[in-house]
Short mmCIF file of C-alpha atoms in Angstrom, two decimals:
data_model
loop_
_atom_site.label_atom_id
_atom_site.label_comp_id
_atom_site.label_asym_id
_atom_site.label_seq_id
_atom_site.Cartn_x
_atom_site.Cartn_y
_atom_site.Cartn_z
CA PHE V 1 3.41 -19.52 19.85
CA GLU V 2 1.54 -16.94 17.50
CA ALA V 3 0.55 -17.55 14.13
CA SER V 4 0.30 -14.90 11.50
CA ILE V 5 -2.22 -14.65 8.74
CA SER V 6 -0.34 -12.07 6.65
CA PRO V 7 1.22 -14.85 4.34
CA VAL V 8 -1.98 -16.54 3.92
CA ALA V 9 -3.96 -12.92 3.17
CA GLY V 10 -1.76 -12.55 0.01
CA PHE V 11 -3.59 -15.38 -1.44
CA LEU V 12 -6.96 -14.92 -0.45
CA PRO V 13 -9.61 -12.94 -2.73
CA VAL V 14 -10.61 -9.31 -1.85
CA LYS V 15 -14.18 -10.31 -1.20
CA LEU V 16 -13.20 -13.03 1.27
CA LEU V 17 -10.76 -10.55 2.85
CA VAL V 18 -13.33 -8.04 3.28
CA GLU V 19 -15.75 -10.45 5.04
CA LEU V 20 -13.09 -11.74 7.21
CA LEU V 21 -12.28 -8.07 8.24
CA ASN V 22 -15.84 -7.28 8.89
CA PHE V 23 -16.31 -10.55 11.07
CA SER V 24 -13.23 -9.85 13.09
CA LEU V 25 -14.24 -6.04 13.69
CA LEU V 26 -17.91 -7.49 14.88
CA ASN V 27 -16.70 -10.04 16.88
CA ASP V 28 -13.77 -7.96 18.33
CA ILE V 29 -11.35 -10.72 17.30
CA GLY V 30 -7.59 -9.75 18.14
CA GLY V 31 -5.54 -6.95 16.65
CA LYS V 32 -3.16 -8.99 14.54
CA VAL V 33 -5.74 -10.71 12.60
CA THR V 34 -7.57 -7.43 11.88
CA SER V 35 -4.29 -5.45 11.17
CA ALA V 36 -3.20 -8.04 8.70
CA LEU V 37 -6.41 -8.20 6.80
CA ALA V 38 -6.64 -4.40 6.76
CA MET V 39 -2.95 -4.12 5.41
CA GLU V 40 -3.65 -6.63 2.77
CA LEU V 41 -6.85 -5.01 1.65
CA ASP V 42 -4.99 -1.41 1.49
CA LYS V 43 -2.22 -2.94 -0.39
CA ARG V 44 -4.50 -4.49 -2.99
CA LEU V 45 -6.48 -1.31 -3.46
CA LYS V 46 -3.35 0.82 -3.66
CA LYS V 47 -2.25 -1.79 -6.66
CA SER V 48 -5.65 -1.59 -8.42
CA LEU V 49 -6.37 2.01 -8.21
CA LEU V 50 -2.65 3.38 -8.03
CA GLY V 51 -0.81 0.77 -9.91
CA ASP V 52 1.76 0.68 -6.79
CA GLU V 53 0.84 -1.39 -3.76
CA ASN V 54 3.67 0.47 -1.75
CA TYR V 55 2.21 3.95 -2.51
CA LYS V 56 2.60 6.31 0.37
CA LEU V 57 0.88 9.75 0.70
CA GLY V 58 2.74 12.39 -1.37
CA ASP V 59 4.52 9.88 -3.86
CA ALA V 60 2.46 11.31 -6.72
CA THR V 61 3.54 15.05 -5.85
CA LYS V 62 7.22 13.87 -5.51
CA ARG V 63 7.07 12.21 -9.00
CA THR V 64 5.37 15.14 -10.76
CA ILE V 65 7.92 17.60 -9.12
CA GLY V 66 10.87 15.58 -9.95
CA ASN V 67 9.70 15.10 -13.60
CA ALA V 68 9.19 18.77 -13.90
CA VAL V 69 12.85 19.54 -12.61
CA LYS V 70 14.09 16.83 -14.95
CA SER V 71 12.47 18.44 -17.96
CA TYR V 72 13.39 21.90 -17.00
CA THR V 73 17.16 21.04 -16.16
CA GLY V 74 17.41 18.35 -18.82
CA LYS V 75 19.20 16.00 -16.45
CA GLU V 76 18.10 12.57 -15.30
CA GLU V 77 19.11 13.44 -11.62
CA TYR V 78 18.72 16.49 -9.68
CA GLU V 79 21.57 18.17 -8.05
CA PHE V 80 21.70 20.79 -5.58
CA GLY V 81 22.12 24.24 -7.28
CA ASP V 82 20.46 23.05 -10.51
#
């Protein structure tokens, strides 16, 4: 039987998440707990800094290029050959 902290981590304050992450790293607690805490902190930082908790590297560049192509072509969607 394995329990997951992921659902609970979504409700915890950031300060507590950081403290729990530090504690788990210092005490070398199982990888699932550390991973769940790190993922929740990452998600919250992306949401607060970038406005998108699901941001992936390169998303801003894709949006910028997409918007430039849209303004150049005047179309909402890009089609090959535009």
